[in-house]
Short mmCIF file of C-alpha atoms and ligand atoms in Angstrom, two decimals:
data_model
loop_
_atom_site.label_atom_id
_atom_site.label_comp_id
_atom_site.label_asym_id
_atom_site.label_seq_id
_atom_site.Cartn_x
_atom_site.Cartn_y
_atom_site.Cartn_z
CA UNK A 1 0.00 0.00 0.00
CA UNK A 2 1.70 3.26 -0.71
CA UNK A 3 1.67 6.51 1.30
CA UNK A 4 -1.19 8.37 0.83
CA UNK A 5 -2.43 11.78 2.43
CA UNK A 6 -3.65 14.95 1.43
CA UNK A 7 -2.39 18.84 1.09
CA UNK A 8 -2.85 20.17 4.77
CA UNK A 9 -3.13 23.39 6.47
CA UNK A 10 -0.60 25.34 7.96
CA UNK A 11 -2.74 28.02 9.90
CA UNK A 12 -1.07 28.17 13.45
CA UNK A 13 2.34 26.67 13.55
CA UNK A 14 3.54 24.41 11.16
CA UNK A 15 3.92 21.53 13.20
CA UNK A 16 0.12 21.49 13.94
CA UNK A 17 -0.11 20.32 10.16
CA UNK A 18 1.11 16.93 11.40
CA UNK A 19 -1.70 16.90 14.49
CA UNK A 20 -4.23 17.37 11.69
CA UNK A 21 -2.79 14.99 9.46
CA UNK A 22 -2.71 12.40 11.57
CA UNK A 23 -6.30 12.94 12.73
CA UNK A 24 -7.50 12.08 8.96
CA UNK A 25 -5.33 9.21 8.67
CA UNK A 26 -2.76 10.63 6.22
CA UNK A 27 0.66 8.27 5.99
CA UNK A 28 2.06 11.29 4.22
CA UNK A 29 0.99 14.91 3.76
CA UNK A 30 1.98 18.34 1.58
CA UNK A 31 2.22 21.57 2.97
CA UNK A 32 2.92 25.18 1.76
CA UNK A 33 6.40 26.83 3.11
CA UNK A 34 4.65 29.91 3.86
CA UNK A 35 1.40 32.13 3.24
CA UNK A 36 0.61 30.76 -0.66
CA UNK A 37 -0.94 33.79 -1.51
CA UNK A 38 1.70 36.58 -0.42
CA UNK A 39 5.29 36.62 -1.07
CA UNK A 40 5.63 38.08 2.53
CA UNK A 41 7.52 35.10 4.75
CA UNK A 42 7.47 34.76 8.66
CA UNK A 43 10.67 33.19 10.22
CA UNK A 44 10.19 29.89 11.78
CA UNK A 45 10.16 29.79 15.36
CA UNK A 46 13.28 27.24 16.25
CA UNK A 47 10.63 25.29 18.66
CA UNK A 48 8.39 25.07 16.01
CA UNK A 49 11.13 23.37 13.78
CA UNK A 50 11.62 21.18 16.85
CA UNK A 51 8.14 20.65 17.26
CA UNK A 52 7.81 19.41 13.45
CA UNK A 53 10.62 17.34 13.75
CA UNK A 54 9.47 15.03 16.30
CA UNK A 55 6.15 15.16 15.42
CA UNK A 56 6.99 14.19 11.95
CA UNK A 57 8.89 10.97 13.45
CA UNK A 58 6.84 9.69 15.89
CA UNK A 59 3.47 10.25 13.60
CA UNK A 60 5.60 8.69 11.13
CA UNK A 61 3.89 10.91 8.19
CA UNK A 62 6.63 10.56 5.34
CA UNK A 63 7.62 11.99 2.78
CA UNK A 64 6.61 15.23 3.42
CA UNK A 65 5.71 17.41 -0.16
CA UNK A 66 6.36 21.02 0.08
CA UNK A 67 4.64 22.68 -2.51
CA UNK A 68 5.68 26.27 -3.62
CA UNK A 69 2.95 29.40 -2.97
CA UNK A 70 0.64 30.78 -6.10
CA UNK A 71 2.38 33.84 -7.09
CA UNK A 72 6.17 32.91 -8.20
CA UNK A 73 6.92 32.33 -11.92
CA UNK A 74 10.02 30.62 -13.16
CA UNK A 75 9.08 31.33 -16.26
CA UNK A 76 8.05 34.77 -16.40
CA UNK A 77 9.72 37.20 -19.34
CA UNK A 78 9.95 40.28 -16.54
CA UNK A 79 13.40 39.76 -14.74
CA UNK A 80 11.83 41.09 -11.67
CA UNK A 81 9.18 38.58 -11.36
CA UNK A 82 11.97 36.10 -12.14
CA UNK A 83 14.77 37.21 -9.35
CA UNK A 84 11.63 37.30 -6.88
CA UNK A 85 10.78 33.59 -8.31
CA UNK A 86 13.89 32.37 -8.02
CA UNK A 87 14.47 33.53 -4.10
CA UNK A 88 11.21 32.06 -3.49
CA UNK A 89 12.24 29.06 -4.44
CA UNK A 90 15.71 29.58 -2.24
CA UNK A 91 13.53 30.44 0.49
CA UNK A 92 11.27 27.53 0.27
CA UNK A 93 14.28 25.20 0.15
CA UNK A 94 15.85 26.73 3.01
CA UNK A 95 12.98 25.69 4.50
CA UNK A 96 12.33 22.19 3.83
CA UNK A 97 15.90 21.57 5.12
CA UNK A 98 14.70 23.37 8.44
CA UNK A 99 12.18 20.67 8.64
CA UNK A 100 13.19 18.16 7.16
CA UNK A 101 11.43 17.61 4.20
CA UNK A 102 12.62 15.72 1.50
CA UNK A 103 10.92 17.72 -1.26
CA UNK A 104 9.93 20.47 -2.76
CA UNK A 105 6.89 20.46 -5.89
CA UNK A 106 7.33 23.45 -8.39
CA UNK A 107 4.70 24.83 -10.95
CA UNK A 108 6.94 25.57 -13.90
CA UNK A 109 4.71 28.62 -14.51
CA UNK A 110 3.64 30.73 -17.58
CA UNK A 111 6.01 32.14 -20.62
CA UNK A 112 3.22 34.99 -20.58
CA UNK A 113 3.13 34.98 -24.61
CA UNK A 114 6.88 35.20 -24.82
CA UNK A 115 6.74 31.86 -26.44
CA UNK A 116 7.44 28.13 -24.96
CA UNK A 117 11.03 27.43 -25.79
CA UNK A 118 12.22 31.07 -23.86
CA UNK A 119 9.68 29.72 -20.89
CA UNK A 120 11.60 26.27 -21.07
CA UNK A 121 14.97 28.14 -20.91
CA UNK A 122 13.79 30.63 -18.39
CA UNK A 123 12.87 27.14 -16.16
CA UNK A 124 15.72 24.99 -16.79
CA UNK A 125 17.98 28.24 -15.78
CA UNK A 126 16.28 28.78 -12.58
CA UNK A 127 16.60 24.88 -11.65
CA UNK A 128 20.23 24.93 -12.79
CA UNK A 129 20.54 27.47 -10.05
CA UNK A 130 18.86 25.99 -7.53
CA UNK A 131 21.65 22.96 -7.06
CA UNK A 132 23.84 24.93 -4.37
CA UNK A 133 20.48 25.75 -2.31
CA UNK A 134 19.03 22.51 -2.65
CA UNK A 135 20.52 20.61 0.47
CA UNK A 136 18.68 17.52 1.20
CA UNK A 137 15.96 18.74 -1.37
CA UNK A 138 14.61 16.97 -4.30
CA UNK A 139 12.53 19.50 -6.86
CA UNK A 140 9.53 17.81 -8.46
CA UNK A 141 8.42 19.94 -11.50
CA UNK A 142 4.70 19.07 -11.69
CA UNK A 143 2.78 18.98 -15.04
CA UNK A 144 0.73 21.49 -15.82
CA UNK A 145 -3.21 21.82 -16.93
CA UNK A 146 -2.76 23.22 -20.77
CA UNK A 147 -3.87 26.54 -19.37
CA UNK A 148 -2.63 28.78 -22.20
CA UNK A 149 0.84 29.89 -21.95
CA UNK A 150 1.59 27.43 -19.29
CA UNK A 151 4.96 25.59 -19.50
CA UNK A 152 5.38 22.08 -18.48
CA UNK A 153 1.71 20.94 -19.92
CA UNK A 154 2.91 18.51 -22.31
CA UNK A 155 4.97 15.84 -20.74
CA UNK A 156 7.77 15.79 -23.18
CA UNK A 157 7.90 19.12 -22.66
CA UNK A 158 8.20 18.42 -18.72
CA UNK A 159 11.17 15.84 -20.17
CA UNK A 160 13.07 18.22 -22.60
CA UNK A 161 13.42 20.77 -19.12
CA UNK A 162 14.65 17.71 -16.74
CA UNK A 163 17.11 16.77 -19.67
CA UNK A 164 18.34 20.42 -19.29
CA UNK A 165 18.91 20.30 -16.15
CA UNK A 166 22.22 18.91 -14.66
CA UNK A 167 22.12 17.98 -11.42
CA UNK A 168 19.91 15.15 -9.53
CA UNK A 169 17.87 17.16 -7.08
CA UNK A 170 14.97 16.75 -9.74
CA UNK A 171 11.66 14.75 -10.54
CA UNK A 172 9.02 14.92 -11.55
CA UNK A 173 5.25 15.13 -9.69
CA UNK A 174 2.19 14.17 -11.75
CA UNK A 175 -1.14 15.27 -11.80
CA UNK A 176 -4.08 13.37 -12.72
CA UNK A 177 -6.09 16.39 -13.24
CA UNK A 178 -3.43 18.39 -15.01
CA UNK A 179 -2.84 15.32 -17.15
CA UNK A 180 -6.15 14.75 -18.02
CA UNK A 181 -7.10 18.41 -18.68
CA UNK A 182 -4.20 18.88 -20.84
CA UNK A 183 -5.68 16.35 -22.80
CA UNK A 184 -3.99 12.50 -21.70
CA UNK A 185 -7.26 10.25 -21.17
CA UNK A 186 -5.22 8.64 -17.78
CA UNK A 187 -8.46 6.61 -16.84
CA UNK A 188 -7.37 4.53 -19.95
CA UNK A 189 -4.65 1.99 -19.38
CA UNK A 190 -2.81 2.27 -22.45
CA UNK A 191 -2.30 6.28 -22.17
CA UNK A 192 -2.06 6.02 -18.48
CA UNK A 193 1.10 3.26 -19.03
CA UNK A 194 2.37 5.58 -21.95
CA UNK A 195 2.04 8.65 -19.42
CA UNK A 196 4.18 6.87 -17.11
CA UNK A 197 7.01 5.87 -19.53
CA UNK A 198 7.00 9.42 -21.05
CA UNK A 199 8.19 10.58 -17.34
CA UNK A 200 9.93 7.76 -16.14
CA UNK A 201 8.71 5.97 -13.21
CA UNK A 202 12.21 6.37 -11.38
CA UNK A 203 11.84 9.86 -11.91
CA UNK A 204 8.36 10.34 -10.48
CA UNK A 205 8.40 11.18 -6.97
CA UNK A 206 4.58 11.80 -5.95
CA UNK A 207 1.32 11.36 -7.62
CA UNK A 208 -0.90 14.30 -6.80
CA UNK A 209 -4.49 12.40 -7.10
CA UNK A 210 -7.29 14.60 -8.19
CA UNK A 211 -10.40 13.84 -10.25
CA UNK A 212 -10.73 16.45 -13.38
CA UNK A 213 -13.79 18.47 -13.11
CA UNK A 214 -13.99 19.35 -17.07
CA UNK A 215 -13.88 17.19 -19.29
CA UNK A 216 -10.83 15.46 -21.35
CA UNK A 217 -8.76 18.28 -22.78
CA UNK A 218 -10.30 21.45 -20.85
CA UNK A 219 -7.04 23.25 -20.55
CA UNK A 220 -8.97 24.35 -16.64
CA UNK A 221 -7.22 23.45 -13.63
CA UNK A 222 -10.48 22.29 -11.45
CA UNK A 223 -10.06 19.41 -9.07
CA UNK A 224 -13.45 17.05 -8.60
CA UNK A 225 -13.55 14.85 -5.39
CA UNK A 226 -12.54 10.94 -6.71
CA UNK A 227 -15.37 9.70 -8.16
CA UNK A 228 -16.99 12.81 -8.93
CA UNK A 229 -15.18 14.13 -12.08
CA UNK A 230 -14.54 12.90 -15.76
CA UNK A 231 -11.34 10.47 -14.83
CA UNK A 232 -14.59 8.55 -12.68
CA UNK A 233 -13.96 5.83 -10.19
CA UNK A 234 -12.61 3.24 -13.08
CA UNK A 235 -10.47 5.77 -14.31
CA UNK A 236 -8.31 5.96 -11.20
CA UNK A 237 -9.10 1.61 -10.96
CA UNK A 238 -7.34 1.56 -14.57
CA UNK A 239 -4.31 3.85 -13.57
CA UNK A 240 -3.88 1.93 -10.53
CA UNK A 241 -3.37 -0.93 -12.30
CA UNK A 242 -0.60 0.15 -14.71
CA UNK A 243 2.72 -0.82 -13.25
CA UNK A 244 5.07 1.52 -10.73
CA UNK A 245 2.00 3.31 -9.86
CA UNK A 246 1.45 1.35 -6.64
CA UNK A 247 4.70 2.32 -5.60
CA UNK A 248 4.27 6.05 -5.31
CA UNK A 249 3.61 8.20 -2.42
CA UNK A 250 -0.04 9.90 -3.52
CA UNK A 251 -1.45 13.60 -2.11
CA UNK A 252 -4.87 14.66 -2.80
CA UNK A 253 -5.55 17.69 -3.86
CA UNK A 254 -9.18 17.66 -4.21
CA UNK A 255 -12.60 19.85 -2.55
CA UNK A 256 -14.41 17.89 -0.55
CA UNK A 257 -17.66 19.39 -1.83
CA UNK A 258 -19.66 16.84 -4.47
CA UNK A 259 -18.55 13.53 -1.91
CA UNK A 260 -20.45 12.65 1.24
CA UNK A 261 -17.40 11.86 2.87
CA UNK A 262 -14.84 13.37 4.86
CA UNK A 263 -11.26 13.49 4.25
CA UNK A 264 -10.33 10.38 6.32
CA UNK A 265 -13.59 8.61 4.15
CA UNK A 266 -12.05 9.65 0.82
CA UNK A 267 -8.61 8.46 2.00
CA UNK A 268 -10.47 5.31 2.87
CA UNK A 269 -11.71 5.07 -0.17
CA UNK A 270 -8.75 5.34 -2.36
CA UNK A 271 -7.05 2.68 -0.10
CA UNK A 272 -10.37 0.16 -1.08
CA UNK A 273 -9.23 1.04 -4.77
CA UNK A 274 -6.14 0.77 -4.72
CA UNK A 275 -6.42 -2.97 -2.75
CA UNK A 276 -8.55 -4.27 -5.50
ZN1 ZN B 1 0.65 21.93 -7.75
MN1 MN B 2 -1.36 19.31 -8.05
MN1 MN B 3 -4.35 22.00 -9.78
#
């Protein structure tokens, strides 16, 4: 059974993100460094690094995703939105290796009409940089939605960036929403084992697990409960089944709004799936 959990608050201290992920049942969990909607960051308290530490072990929630705020852009054409992307991304490594977490997910952001291959450059740049801040931290550049101008929305896209990059501190995180929306029917076997190969299972290091809201294609980044979107119930039963899948740690991502259950139900659920 792999490690499943779901993306968890961080209102109050950070630590108190492990009290509530243990309370739903998660076996792993994602968190945001800081505020995701402000580029404002408050210094960690050292007992609350303590605090997360131990709580982390003796919870025995692992791995722990980071996942960068809303408003950075690694791939934006205005070098001040850049810098400030880039020291973000410092900052939220610097972080992780306060607590301990072993990585860090990364929306590869939009090229803003510049066109894709100076967005792909613009990325692979900013990663390049990133080795000598990286510390313990493994980056996992997650696929994209097709939302226009987005980077990182085709998966060989997603592999032509990795391939630029050249260190190891990178990976990949996949999206079953993105994926679908940008057009890969991952409820089908065959595209959901062709998906897989495109990344590289080695390379994948979490499965975010989100039902699509829109239908195949949509290009709109809208999460549906599992179950309750267009990937369906037998969609996630086919991807399940494709090999390496299994194997991966899995975060949901999704509202809580069109399912009768609760957050420990739904991870309850997905474990009755992925048994079968
Ligand atoms: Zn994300
Ligand atoms: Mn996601
Ligand atoms: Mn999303």
């Amino acid at each position: 059974m792999p490690r499943i959990g779901y993306h968890i608050s961080i209102a109050g201290t950070m630590d108190t993100a492990l009290d509530r992920a243990r309370e739903i049942g998660c076996t792993c969990m994602q968190i945001f460094p800081s505020n995701p909607r402000g580029w404002a960051v408050k210094e960690l308290e050292k007992t609350e690094i303590e605090a997360f530490r131990r709580k982390q072990k003796a919870y025995d929630v692992s791995p722990v995703f980071v996942h960068m705020p809303y408003l950075p852009n690694l791939a934006s054409p205005k070098p001040e939105v850049y810098e400030k992307s880039k020291t973000a991304m410092i900052e939220a490594l610097r972080r992780c290796n306060m607590l301990g977490a072993r990585y860090l997910i990364v929306h590869l952001g939009s090229h803003l009409g510049t066109g894709a291959e100076a967005g792909r450059e613009r990325v692979a740049a900013a990663v390049n940089e990133m080795e000598r801040h990286a510390g313990e931290v493994t980056i996992l550049m997650e696929n994209e939605a097709g939302q226009r101008n987005s980077v990182g929305s085709r998966l060989d896209e997603l592999v032509e960036i990795y391939d630029r990059v050249d260190h190891d501190r990178i990976g990949f995180c996949l999206d079953t929403c993105h994926v679908f929306a940008a057009g890969y029917d991952i409820g089908k076997r065959e595209v959901a084992r062709e998906v897989i190969e495109t990344l590289d299972v080695d390379r994948i290091g979490c499965i975010h697990l989100n039902d699509a809201k829109h239908p195949l294609g949509s290009g709109l980044d809208r999460h549906a409960d599992i179950g309750f979107g267009h990937i369906g119930r037998s969609g996630f039963e086919n991807f399940f089944s494709v090999d390496g899948v299994r194997g991966k740690p899995m975060i949901m991502e999704t509202p809580l709004v069109e399912t009768p259950r609760d957050a420990k139900g739904e991870l309850g659920l997905v474990r009755k799936l992925l048994e079968a």
